[in-house]
């Protein structure tokens, strides 16, 4: 594989598996079973209907949910879900829905949801700079809330819940954009899961929504057709022209997950090992690399860290880039460094990053030997 693709630690859009890229390359010219470029196949073709069918089936199988869940392939990114969820699930004059404010992205959800109806911020990590997530003891959730909304993995700060939150009698809604299909989840404990594709499962342009049928049937009448889950469910995600290319790539990634990786439990084992390798570099660096997240809440997807000062951070990024390691700059909201270890980032790539980090630390801690930088 192109060595720079192999060492792409971007926060998103993220790396895709090499075998999928090769299939996509072929499909751009010609989808073998159709004889046409994927960019020029009608969304009303039988071929595309079969793509959507197989993808719905694969996602249900990977998540372990039944036919009572719709798998919808929508546009507008995860951001559109910030509004679509409350438009459908939030009664305008009932009890407020509980929202957790655990980082940058769960913070972005709040004003959008608030515009649609009553919400309550049930917990916020803002005062501590979003360095930890709530424990069950510190969460005071409302047992009569219409739903609980949270973000399973805070992409910017590198915080991840390693359990399902909330009470079983309160509907769970979860933004899984940055850890979707990276590990098994007890999906049937959720009423609605949404995730854009561009981290673990494909290119930007499509957002997967997995939602229980009874919930969308109870949504208010009179929603704009395009913002009503029912219309998309009825149309099997082909209400208008969907992003055919992006959906096809997501199908290829689900096939890769099922056939090459061997399912989500196998994927989790790999992802966990990758993250542990990198956190060990932080932990064994005598405080040179400072992880942002509290140990218990560390993300397996996004490893966010700082160096002792900004000058060293700049030098780290420049030397990493020169060594072919890309995408390590932290999110603009908080700066620092972030290594994203999405599904397609290989253990070998993580090994190379870990080696680079060890060498960089040694070089700057021993300036006499460090004049030429790390390659
Ligand atoms: N939620 C999470 C957890 C994210 O990481 C992001 C973007 N990185 C978003 C929502 C927003 O997604 P989009 O750009 O697809 O609207």
mmCIF file of C-alpha atoms and ligand atoms in Angstrom:
data_model
loop_
_atom_site.group_PDB
_atom_site.id
_atom_site.type_symbol
_atom_site.label_atom_id
_atom_site.label_comp_id
_atom_site.label_asym_id
_atom_site.label_seq_id
_atom_site.Cartn_x
_atom_site.Cartn_y
_atom_site.Cartn_z
ATOM 1 C CA UNK A 1 0.000 0.000 0.000
ATOM 2 C CA UNK A 2 1.042 3.596 -0.481
ATOM 3 C CA UNK A 3 3.117 4.137 2.674
ATOM 4 C CA UNK A 4 1.388 7.398 3.571
ATOM 5 C CA UNK A 5 -2.037 5.750 3.420
ATOM 6 C CA UNK A 6 -0.700 3.054 5.725
ATOM 7 C CA UNK A 7 0.315 5.631 8.333
ATOM 8 C CA UNK A 8 -2.767 7.838 8.332
ATOM 9 C CA UNK A 9 -3.873 8.656 11.888
ATOM 10 C CA UNK A 10 -6.442 11.261 10.845
ATOM 11 C CA UNK A 11 -9.365 12.009 13.140
ATOM 12 C CA UNK A 12 -11.731 11.753 10.188
ATOM 13 C CA UNK A 13 -12.303 11.179 7.404
ATOM 14 C CA UNK A 14 -10.069 8.346 8.435
ATOM 15 C CA UNK A 15 -8.092 5.515 6.941
ATOM 16 C CA UNK A 16 -9.898 2.773 5.008
ATOM 17 C CA UNK A 17 -8.721 -0.844 4.618
ATOM 18 C CA UNK A 18 -6.303 -1.342 1.768
ATOM 19 C CA UNK A 19 -8.321 -4.191 0.241
ATOM 20 C CA UNK A 20 -11.400 -1.954 0.196
ATOM 21 C CA UNK A 21 -9.449 0.858 -1.491
ATOM 22 C CA UNK A 22 -8.392 -1.581 -4.212
ATOM 23 C CA UNK A 23 -11.984 -2.704 -4.772
ATOM 24 C CA UNK A 24 -13.094 0.919 -4.860
ATOM 25 C CA UNK A 25 -10.380 1.728 -7.371
ATOM 26 C CA UNK A 26 -11.728 -1.022 -9.613
ATOM 27 C CA UNK A 27 -15.346 0.045 -9.057
ATOM 28 C CA UNK A 28 -14.614 3.649 -10.054
ATOM 29 C CA UNK A 29 -13.771 2.297 -13.481
ATOM 30 C CA UNK A 30 -16.183 -0.630 -13.503
ATOM 31 C CA UNK A 31 -18.246 -2.523 -10.955
ATOM 32 C CA UNK A 32 -17.479 -6.071 -12.151
ATOM 33 C CA UNK A 33 -21.044 -7.428 -11.997
ATOM 34 C CA UNK A 34 -22.506 -4.364 -13.766
ATOM 35 C CA UNK A 35 -19.854 -3.237 -16.217
ATOM 36 C CA UNK A 36 -20.364 0.429 -15.324
ATOM 37 C CA UNK A 37 -18.515 2.885 -13.099
ATOM 38 C CA UNK A 38 -20.022 3.087 -9.599
ATOM 39 C CA UNK A 39 -20.130 6.845 -10.149
ATOM 40 C CA UNK A 40 -22.545 6.407 -13.022
ATOM 41 C CA UNK A 41 -24.951 3.725 -11.864
ATOM 42 C CA UNK A 42 -28.542 4.788 -11.259
ATOM 43 C CA UNK A 43 -29.765 4.786 -7.685
ATOM 44 C CA UNK A 44 -32.967 3.249 -9.102
ATOM 45 C CA UNK A 45 -31.109 0.235 -10.514
ATOM 46 C CA UNK A 46 -31.653 -3.288 -9.231
ATOM 47 C CA UNK A 47 -27.958 -3.407 -8.452
ATOM 48 C CA UNK A 48 -28.183 -0.470 -6.049
ATOM 49 C CA UNK A 49 -31.336 -1.835 -4.396
ATOM 50 C CA UNK A 50 -29.343 -5.015 -3.744
ATOM 51 C CA UNK A 51 -26.441 -2.957 -2.324
ATOM 52 C CA UNK A 52 -28.785 -1.269 0.156
ATOM 53 C CA UNK A 53 -30.402 -4.597 1.039
ATOM 54 C CA UNK A 54 -27.106 -6.319 1.713
ATOM 55 C CA UNK A 55 -25.786 -3.354 3.698
ATOM 56 C CA UNK A 56 -28.917 -3.249 5.881
ATOM 57 C CA UNK A 57 -28.527 -6.969 6.438
ATOM 58 C CA UNK A 58 -24.797 -6.712 7.276
ATOM 59 C CA UNK A 59 -25.308 -3.905 9.764
ATOM 60 C CA UNK A 60 -28.144 -5.779 11.482
ATOM 61 C CA UNK A 61 -25.985 -8.905 11.625
ATOM 62 C CA UNK A 62 -22.920 -7.080 12.950
ATOM 63 C CA UNK A 63 -24.975 -5.284 15.611
ATOM 64 C CA UNK A 64 -27.152 -8.281 16.417
ATOM 65 C CA UNK A 65 -30.477 -6.491 15.968
ATOM 66 C CA UNK A 66 -33.638 -7.885 14.413
ATOM 67 C CA UNK A 67 -36.020 -6.699 11.718
ATOM 68 C CA UNK A 68 -37.756 -4.477 14.256
ATOM 69 C CA UNK A 69 -34.831 -2.068 13.741
ATOM 70 C CA UNK A 70 -34.594 0.003 10.587
ATOM 71 C CA UNK A 71 -31.165 0.629 9.141
ATOM 72 C CA UNK A 72 -31.354 4.005 7.415
ATOM 73 C CA UNK A 73 -28.663 5.519 5.225
ATOM 74 C CA UNK A 74 -29.103 9.257 5.468
ATOM 75 C CA UNK A 75 -27.436 12.491 4.429
ATOM 76 C CA UNK A 76 -26.625 15.603 6.431
ATOM 77 C CA UNK A 77 -23.920 13.990 8.548
ATOM 78 C CA UNK A 78 -24.182 13.273 12.235
ATOM 79 C CA UNK A 79 -25.007 16.963 12.607
ATOM 80 C CA UNK A 80 -28.410 16.517 10.968
ATOM 81 C CA UNK A 81 -29.198 13.883 13.605
ATOM 82 C CA UNK A 82 -28.647 16.462 16.344
ATOM 83 C CA UNK A 83 -31.973 17.949 15.153
ATOM 84 C CA UNK A 84 -33.767 14.952 13.642
ATOM 85 C CA UNK A 85 -33.627 13.006 16.900
ATOM 86 C CA UNK A 86 -35.497 15.582 19.007
ATOM 87 C CA UNK A 87 -37.865 16.428 16.147
ATOM 88 C CA UNK A 88 -39.040 12.820 16.249
ATOM 89 C CA UNK A 89 -38.574 11.751 19.848
ATOM 90 C CA UNK A 90 -38.961 14.845 22.030
ATOM 91 C CA UNK A 91 -42.511 15.720 23.089
ATOM 92 C CA UNK A 92 -42.759 19.542 22.954
ATOM 93 C CA UNK A 93 -44.397 19.942 26.356
ATOM 94 C CA UNK A 94 -43.371 16.815 28.245
ATOM 95 C CA UNK A 95 -40.484 16.103 30.589
ATOM 96 C CA UNK A 96 -37.089 17.170 29.246
ATOM 97 C CA UNK A 97 -34.781 14.633 27.617
ATOM 98 C CA UNK A 98 -31.496 13.995 29.439
ATOM 99 C CA UNK A 99 -28.340 14.968 27.560
ATOM 100 C CA UNK A 100 -24.784 14.321 28.729
ATOM 101 C CA UNK A 101 -22.185 17.001 27.995
ATOM 102 C CA UNK A 102 -18.972 15.026 27.922
ATOM 103 C CA UNK A 103 -16.920 16.880 25.313
ATOM 104 C CA UNK A 104 -16.837 18.920 22.127
ATOM 105 C CA UNK A 105 -19.326 16.883 20.101
ATOM 106 C CA UNK A 106 -21.924 16.305 22.798
ATOM 107 C CA UNK A 107 -21.696 20.083 23.362
ATOM 108 C CA UNK A 108 -22.525 20.741 19.711
ATOM 109 C CA UNK A 109 -25.697 18.682 20.059
ATOM 110 C CA UNK A 110 -27.171 20.809 22.852
ATOM 111 C CA UNK A 111 -28.260 24.020 21.044
ATOM 112 C CA UNK A 112 -29.683 21.996 18.137
ATOM 113 C CA UNK A 113 -31.729 19.806 20.473
ATOM 114 C CA UNK A 114 -32.788 22.721 22.648
ATOM 115 C CA UNK A 115 -34.329 24.423 19.616
ATOM 116 C CA UNK A 116 -36.713 21.479 19.204
ATOM 117 C CA UNK A 117 -37.981 21.127 22.763
ATOM 118 C CA UNK A 118 -37.124 20.731 26.439
ATOM 119 C CA UNK A 119 -33.788 19.152 27.293
ATOM 120 C CA UNK A 120 -31.781 18.938 30.500
ATOM 121 C CA UNK A 121 -27.999 18.676 30.761
ATOM 122 C CA UNK A 122 -27.847 15.813 33.230
ATOM 123 C CA UNK A 123 -24.066 15.907 33.586
ATOM 124 C CA UNK A 124 -21.292 18.154 32.305
ATOM 125 C CA UNK A 125 -17.546 17.650 32.306
ATOM 126 C CA UNK A 126 -16.873 21.200 31.157
ATOM 127 C CA UNK A 127 -15.382 22.547 34.392
ATOM 128 C CA UNK A 128 -12.735 19.859 34.357
ATOM 129 C CA UNK A 129 -11.901 20.470 30.691
ATOM 130 C CA UNK A 130 -13.547 17.217 29.594
ATOM 131 C CA UNK A 131 -10.872 14.951 30.979
ATOM 132 C CA UNK A 132 -13.152 12.325 32.424
ATOM 133 C CA UNK A 133 -16.588 10.776 31.991
ATOM 134 C CA UNK A 134 -19.224 10.330 34.687
ATOM 135 C CA UNK A 135 -19.344 7.195 36.804
ATOM 136 C CA UNK A 136 -22.760 5.655 37.425
ATOM 137 C CA UNK A 137 -22.691 7.046 40.985
ATOM 138 C CA UNK A 138 -22.260 10.638 39.796
ATOM 139 C CA UNK A 139 -24.992 10.401 37.174
ATOM 140 C CA UNK A 140 -28.394 11.541 38.387
ATOM 141 C CA UNK A 141 -30.601 10.585 35.463
ATOM 142 C CA UNK A 142 -34.303 11.219 35.226
ATOM 143 C CA UNK A 143 -36.193 7.922 35.085
ATOM 144 C CA UNK A 144 -39.139 9.600 33.379
ATOM 145 C CA UNK A 145 -37.149 11.398 30.675
ATOM 146 C CA UNK A 146 -38.372 10.688 27.123
ATOM 147 C CA UNK A 147 -34.830 9.614 26.298
ATOM 148 C CA UNK A 148 -31.164 9.814 27.303
ATOM 149 C CA UNK A 149 -28.728 11.115 24.670
ATOM 150 C CA UNK A 150 -24.994 10.604 24.871
ATOM 151 C CA UNK A 151 -21.911 10.315 22.680
ATOM 152 C CA UNK A 152 -20.185 6.961 23.108
ATOM 153 C CA UNK A 153 -16.788 8.235 21.988
ATOM 154 C CA UNK A 154 -15.728 11.873 22.225
ATOM 155 C CA UNK A 155 -13.560 12.146 19.133
ATOM 156 C CA UNK A 156 -11.829 15.393 20.086
ATOM 157 C CA UNK A 157 -10.889 14.704 23.712
ATOM 158 C CA UNK A 158 -10.377 10.938 23.344
ATOM 159 C CA UNK A 159 -12.927 9.820 25.942
ATOM 160 C CA UNK A 160 -14.970 6.663 25.500
ATOM 161 C CA UNK A 161 -17.682 4.978 27.508
ATOM 162 C CA UNK A 162 -16.843 1.333 28.065
ATOM 163 C CA UNK A 163 -20.354 0.455 29.226
ATOM 164 C CA UNK A 164 -23.963 1.122 28.294
ATOM 165 C CA UNK A 165 -25.388 4.036 30.270
ATOM 166 C CA UNK A 166 -28.765 4.711 31.786
ATOM 167 C CA UNK A 167 -31.819 2.799 32.945
ATOM 168 C CA UNK A 168 -33.385 0.124 30.805
ATOM 169 C CA UNK A 169 -36.784 1.800 31.061
ATOM 170 C CA UNK A 170 -35.508 5.063 29.530
ATOM 171 C CA UNK A 171 -34.905 5.098 25.803
ATOM 172 C CA UNK A 172 -31.227 5.372 24.881
ATOM 173 C CA UNK A 173 -30.099 7.479 21.934
ATOM 174 C CA UNK A 174 -26.424 7.386 21.129
ATOM 175 C CA UNK A 175 -24.099 9.194 18.745
ATOM 176 C CA UNK A 176 -21.608 6.446 17.879
ATOM 177 C CA UNK A 177 -20.027 8.356 15.018
ATOM 178 C CA UNK A 178 -16.459 7.695 16.069
ATOM 179 C CA UNK A 179 -16.664 4.149 17.402
ATOM 180 C CA UNK A 180 -19.414 2.592 15.269
ATOM 181 C CA UNK A 181 -18.647 -1.035 14.327
ATOM 182 C CA UNK A 182 -15.322 -0.861 16.162
ATOM 183 C CA UNK A 183 -16.508 -3.213 18.924
ATOM 184 C CA UNK A 184 -19.613 -5.203 19.830
ATOM 185 C CA UNK A 185 -22.407 -3.154 21.395
ATOM 186 C CA UNK A 186 -25.580 -4.356 22.995
ATOM 187 C CA UNK A 187 -27.500 -2.592 20.266
ATOM 188 C CA UNK A 188 -30.914 -3.814 21.344
ATOM 189 C CA UNK A 189 -30.514 -1.790 24.533
ATOM 190 C CA UNK A 190 -30.633 1.351 22.374
ATOM 191 C CA UNK A 191 -33.685 2.890 20.754
ATOM 192 C CA UNK A 192 -31.680 4.838 18.208
ATOM 193 C CA UNK A 193 -28.011 4.786 17.233
ATOM 194 C CA UNK A 194 -26.532 7.169 14.702
ATOM 195 C CA UNK A 195 -23.075 7.306 13.182
ATOM 196 C CA UNK A 196 -21.610 9.006 10.188
ATOM 197 C CA UNK A 197 -19.431 6.758 8.048
ATOM 198 C CA UNK A 198 -16.201 8.696 7.843
ATOM 199 C CA UNK A 199 -14.391 7.282 10.852
ATOM 200 C CA UNK A 200 -14.620 3.491 10.870
ATOM 201 C CA UNK A 201 -16.898 2.493 8.048
ATOM 202 C CA UNK A 202 -16.459 4.546 4.893
ATOM 203 C CA UNK A 203 -16.115 7.945 3.289
ATOM 204 C CA UNK A 204 -18.063 11.071 4.245
ATOM 205 C CA UNK A 205 -21.525 11.493 2.750
ATOM 206 C CA UNK A 206 -23.621 8.882 4.482
ATOM 207 C CA UNK A 207 -24.843 8.551 8.060
ATOM 208 C CA UNK A 208 -26.200 5.288 9.394
ATOM 209 C CA UNK A 209 -29.230 5.443 11.684
ATOM 210 C CA UNK A 210 -30.361 2.261 13.404
ATOM 211 C CA UNK A 211 -33.750 2.881 14.960
ATOM 212 C CA UNK A 212 -36.495 0.786 16.475
ATOM 213 C CA UNK A 213 -39.646 0.741 14.390
ATOM 214 C CA UNK A 214 -42.139 1.621 17.147
ATOM 215 C CA UNK A 215 -40.235 4.843 17.928
ATOM 216 C CA UNK A 216 -40.494 6.288 14.482
ATOM 217 C CA UNK A 217 -44.136 5.275 14.150
ATOM 218 C CA UNK A 218 -44.906 7.356 17.252
ATOM 219 C CA UNK A 219 -43.182 10.495 15.907
ATOM 220 C CA UNK A 220 -45.299 13.629 15.403
ATOM 221 C CA UNK A 221 -47.157 13.961 12.124
ATOM 222 C CA UNK A 222 -46.337 16.878 9.851
ATOM 223 C CA UNK A 223 -42.546 16.723 9.973
ATOM 224 C CA UNK A 224 -40.825 17.802 6.755
ATOM 225 C CA UNK A 225 -40.689 14.638 4.666
ATOM 226 C CA UNK A 226 -36.909 14.611 4.418
ATOM 227 C CA UNK A 227 -36.526 14.971 8.195
ATOM 228 C CA UNK A 228 -38.995 12.199 8.995
ATOM 229 C CA UNK A 229 -37.418 8.785 9.617
ATOM 230 C CA UNK A 230 -40.640 7.137 8.412
ATOM 231 C CA UNK A 231 -40.215 8.448 4.868
ATOM 232 C CA UNK A 232 -36.680 7.090 4.664
ATOM 233 C CA UNK A 233 -37.721 3.748 6.148
ATOM 234 C CA UNK A 234 -40.550 3.390 3.630
ATOM 235 C CA UNK A 235 -38.200 4.256 0.766
ATOM 236 C CA UNK A 236 -35.413 1.927 1.972
ATOM 237 C CA UNK A 237 -33.108 4.953 2.080
ATOM 238 C CA UNK A 238 -33.784 5.810 -1.561
ATOM 239 C CA UNK A 239 -36.172 8.718 -0.976
ATOM 240 C CA UNK A 240 -34.161 10.961 -3.287
ATOM 241 C CA UNK A 241 -30.731 10.433 -4.881
ATOM 242 C CA UNK A 242 -28.596 9.003 -2.102
ATOM 243 C CA UNK A 243 -24.772 9.051 -2.084
ATOM 244 C CA UNK A 244 -24.459 5.830 -4.096
ATOM 245 C CA UNK A 245 -20.674 5.811 -4.010
ATOM 246 C CA UNK A 246 -20.382 6.329 -0.230
ATOM 247 C CA UNK A 247 -23.025 3.679 0.465
ATOM 248 C CA UNK A 248 -21.226 1.197 -1.783
ATOM 249 C CA UNK A 249 -17.946 1.781 0.069
ATOM 250 C CA UNK A 250 -19.677 1.220 3.417
ATOM 251 C CA UNK A 251 -20.985 -2.084 2.049
ATOM 252 C CA UNK A 252 -17.424 -3.099 1.130
ATOM 253 C CA UNK A 253 -16.212 -2.181 4.628
ATOM 254 C CA UNK A 254 -18.948 -4.285 6.255
ATOM 255 C CA UNK A 255 -17.958 -7.237 4.055
ATOM 256 C CA UNK A 256 -14.340 -6.710 5.126
ATOM 257 C CA UNK A 257 -15.415 -6.612 8.778
ATOM 258 C CA UNK A 258 -17.410 -9.825 8.466
ATOM 259 C CA UNK A 259 -15.190 -11.865 6.154
ATOM 260 C CA UNK A 260 -11.627 -10.632 6.664
ATOM 261 C CA UNK A 261 -11.669 -9.407 10.262
ATOM 262 C CA UNK A 262 -14.173 -11.976 11.540
ATOM 263 C CA UNK A 263 -16.757 -9.733 13.203
ATOM 264 C CA UNK A 264 -16.884 -7.062 15.856
ATOM 265 C CA UNK A 265 -15.428 -9.088 18.729
ATOM 266 C CA UNK A 266 -12.329 -9.747 16.628
ATOM 267 C CA UNK A 267 -12.235 -6.075 15.615
ATOM 268 C CA UNK A 268 -12.423 -5.022 19.243
ATOM 269 C CA UNK A 269 -9.508 -7.271 20.185
ATOM 270 C CA UNK A 270 -7.375 -5.652 17.497
ATOM 271 C CA UNK A 271 -8.489 -2.123 18.376
ATOM 272 C CA UNK A 272 -7.904 -2.662 22.068
ATOM 273 C CA UNK A 273 -4.409 -3.981 21.437
ATOM 274 C CA UNK A 274 -3.555 -0.991 19.236
ATOM 275 C CA UNK A 275 -4.748 1.493 21.834
ATOM 276 C CA UNK A 276 -3.001 -0.278 24.702
ATOM 277 C CA UNK A 277 0.249 -0.184 22.762
ATOM 278 C CA UNK A 278 0.035 3.573 22.352
ATOM 279 C CA UNK A 279 -1.130 4.313 25.887
ATOM 280 C CA UNK A 280 1.839 2.284 27.127
ATOM 281 C CA UNK A 281 4.119 4.697 25.258
ATOM 282 C CA UNK A 282 2.451 7.599 27.089
ATOM 283 C CA UNK A 283 2.547 5.879 30.464
ATOM 284 C CA UNK A 284 6.180 4.864 30.165
ATOM 285 C CA UNK A 285 7.408 8.271 29.027
ATOM 286 C CA UNK A 286 8.101 9.751 32.497
ATOM 287 C CA UNK A 287 5.516 12.438 31.902
ATOM 288 C CA UNK A 288 6.905 13.516 28.526
ATOM 289 C CA UNK A 289 3.710 12.471 26.738
ATOM 290 C CA UNK A 290 0.683 13.571 28.769
ATOM 291 C CA UNK A 291 -2.543 11.778 27.973
ATOM 292 C CA UNK A 292 -5.608 14.030 28.175
ATOM 293 C CA UNK A 293 -8.167 11.486 29.312
ATOM 294 C CA UNK A 294 -8.502 9.922 32.750
ATOM 295 C CA UNK A 295 -7.185 6.376 32.508
ATOM 296 C CA UNK A 296 -10.541 4.699 33.075
ATOM 297 C CA UNK A 297 -12.191 6.655 30.276
ATOM 298 C CA UNK A 298 -9.477 6.417 27.643
ATOM 299 C CA UNK A 299 -10.708 5.971 24.106
ATOM 300 C CA UNK A 300 -9.553 3.031 21.992
ATOM 301 C CA UNK A 301 -10.206 5.171 18.942
ATOM 302 C CA UNK A 302 -8.620 8.556 19.626
ATOM 303 C CA UNK A 303 -5.497 8.898 21.739
ATOM 304 C CA UNK A 304 -5.213 12.595 22.643
ATOM 305 C CA UNK A 305 -2.040 13.834 24.295
ATOM 306 C CA UNK A 306 0.239 16.793 24.879
ATOM 307 C CA UNK A 307 3.979 17.333 25.054
ATOM 308 C CA UNK A 308 5.702 19.500 27.658
ATOM 309 C CA UNK A 309 5.356 22.678 25.554
ATOM 310 C CA UNK A 310 4.002 24.018 22.285
ATOM 311 C CA UNK A 311 7.405 24.283 20.614
ATOM 312 C CA UNK A 312 8.001 20.586 21.168
ATOM 313 C CA UNK A 313 4.503 19.836 19.902
ATOM 314 C CA UNK A 314 5.239 21.708 16.670
ATOM 315 C CA UNK A 315 8.506 19.863 16.289
ATOM 316 C CA UNK A 316 6.814 16.534 16.980
ATOM 317 C CA UNK A 317 4.256 17.168 14.261
ATOM 318 C CA UNK A 318 6.856 18.329 11.751
ATOM 319 C CA UNK A 319 9.115 15.342 12.362
ATOM 320 C CA UNK A 320 6.186 12.912 12.333
ATOM 321 C CA UNK A 321 5.070 14.334 8.997
ATOM 322 C CA UNK A 322 8.628 14.013 7.643
ATOM 323 C CA UNK A 323 8.645 10.380 8.775
ATOM 324 C CA UNK A 324 5.448 9.764 6.801
ATOM 325 C CA UNK A 325 3.076 9.715 9.808
ATOM 326 C CA UNK A 326 0.116 11.977 9.091
ATOM 327 C CA UNK A 327 -3.047 13.253 10.720
ATOM 328 C CA UNK A 328 -1.593 13.587 14.232
ATOM 329 C CA UNK A 329 -2.505 17.211 14.854
ATOM 330 C CA UNK A 330 -5.124 17.561 17.590
ATOM 331 C CA UNK A 331 -8.553 19.061 16.897
ATOM 332 C CA UNK A 332 -8.491 22.831 16.468
ATOM 333 C CA UNK A 333 -10.705 23.244 19.560
ATOM 334 C CA UNK A 334 -8.070 21.908 21.975
ATOM 335 C CA UNK A 335 -4.774 21.612 20.078
ATOM 336 C CA UNK A 336 -2.137 19.105 21.140
ATOM 337 C CA UNK A 337 -1.851 15.748 19.424
ATOM 338 C CA UNK A 338 -4.348 13.071 18.541
ATOM 339 C CA UNK A 339 -3.659 9.662 17.080
ATOM 340 C CA UNK A 340 -6.841 8.130 15.712
ATOM 341 C CA UNK A 341 -6.755 4.359 15.569
ATOM 342 C CA UNK A 342 -9.877 3.569 13.584
ATOM 343 C CA UNK A 343 -10.603 0.047 12.330
ATOM 344 C CA UNK A 344 -8.442 0.314 9.226
ATOM 345 C CA UNK A 345 -5.326 1.530 11.061
ATOM 346 C CA UNK A 346 -3.179 -1.581 11.288
ATOM 347 C CA UNK A 347 -1.261 -2.815 14.349
ATOM 348 C CA UNK A 348 1.909 -2.417 12.257
ATOM 349 C CA UNK A 349 1.126 1.256 11.711
ATOM 350 C CA UNK A 350 0.624 1.721 15.441
ATOM 351 C CA UNK A 351 3.931 -0.032 16.071
ATOM 352 C CA UNK A 352 5.654 2.430 13.758
ATOM 353 C CA UNK A 353 4.033 5.370 15.522
ATOM 354 C CA UNK A 354 5.009 3.978 18.927
ATOM 355 C CA UNK A 355 8.625 3.567 17.763
ATOM 356 C CA UNK A 356 8.648 7.084 16.380
ATOM 357 C CA UNK A 357 7.335 8.461 19.686
ATOM 358 C CA UNK A 358 9.925 6.595 21.727
ATOM 359 C CA UNK A 359 12.725 7.806 19.480
ATOM 360 C CA UNK A 360 11.438 11.370 19.487
ATOM 361 C CA UNK A 361 11.352 11.413 23.270
ATOM 362 C CA UNK A 362 14.884 10.060 23.519
ATOM 363 C CA UNK A 363 16.141 12.561 20.967
ATOM 364 C CA UNK A 364 14.753 15.614 22.705
ATOM 365 C CA UNK A 365 15.672 14.364 26.164
ATOM 366 C CA UNK A 366 19.269 13.960 24.973
ATOM 367 C CA UNK A 367 19.789 17.127 22.928
ATOM 368 C CA UNK A 368 23.441 16.340 22.183
ATOM 369 C CA UNK A 369 22.293 13.438 20.028
ATOM 370 C CA UNK A 370 19.203 15.088 18.709
ATOM 371 C CA UNK A 371 20.356 17.722 16.289
ATOM 372 C CA UNK A 372 19.139 15.937 13.186
ATOM 373 C CA UNK A 373 15.678 14.937 14.401
ATOM 374 C CA UNK A 374 13.888 11.624 14.148
ATOM 375 C CA UNK A 375 13.396 9.809 10.869
HETATM 376 N N1 LIG B 1 -20.409 13.418 16.418
HETATM 377 C C1 LIG B 1 -19.145 12.998 16.584
HETATM 378 C C2 LIG B 1 -18.832 12.073 17.718
HETATM 379 C C3 LIG B 1 -18.136 13.430 15.713
HETATM 380 O O1 LIG B 1 -16.885 13.005 15.877
HETATM 381 C C4 LIG B 1 -18.476 14.324 14.655
HETATM 382 C C5 LIG B 1 -17.462 14.821 13.657
HETATM 383 N N2 LIG B 1 -16.219 14.407 13.743
HETATM 384 C C6 LIG B 1 -19.803 14.729 14.525
HETATM 385 C C7 LIG B 1 -20.742 14.254 15.422
HETATM 386 C C8 LIG B 1 -20.241 15.634 13.395
HETATM 387 O O2 LIG B 1 -20.315 14.883 12.251
HETATM 388 P P1 LIG B 1 -20.650 15.423 10.792
HETATM 389 O O3 LIG B 1 -19.486 16.252 10.370
HETATM 390 O O4 LIG B 1 -20.823 14.187 9.976
HETATM 391 O O5 LIG B 1 -21.913 16.204 10.871
#
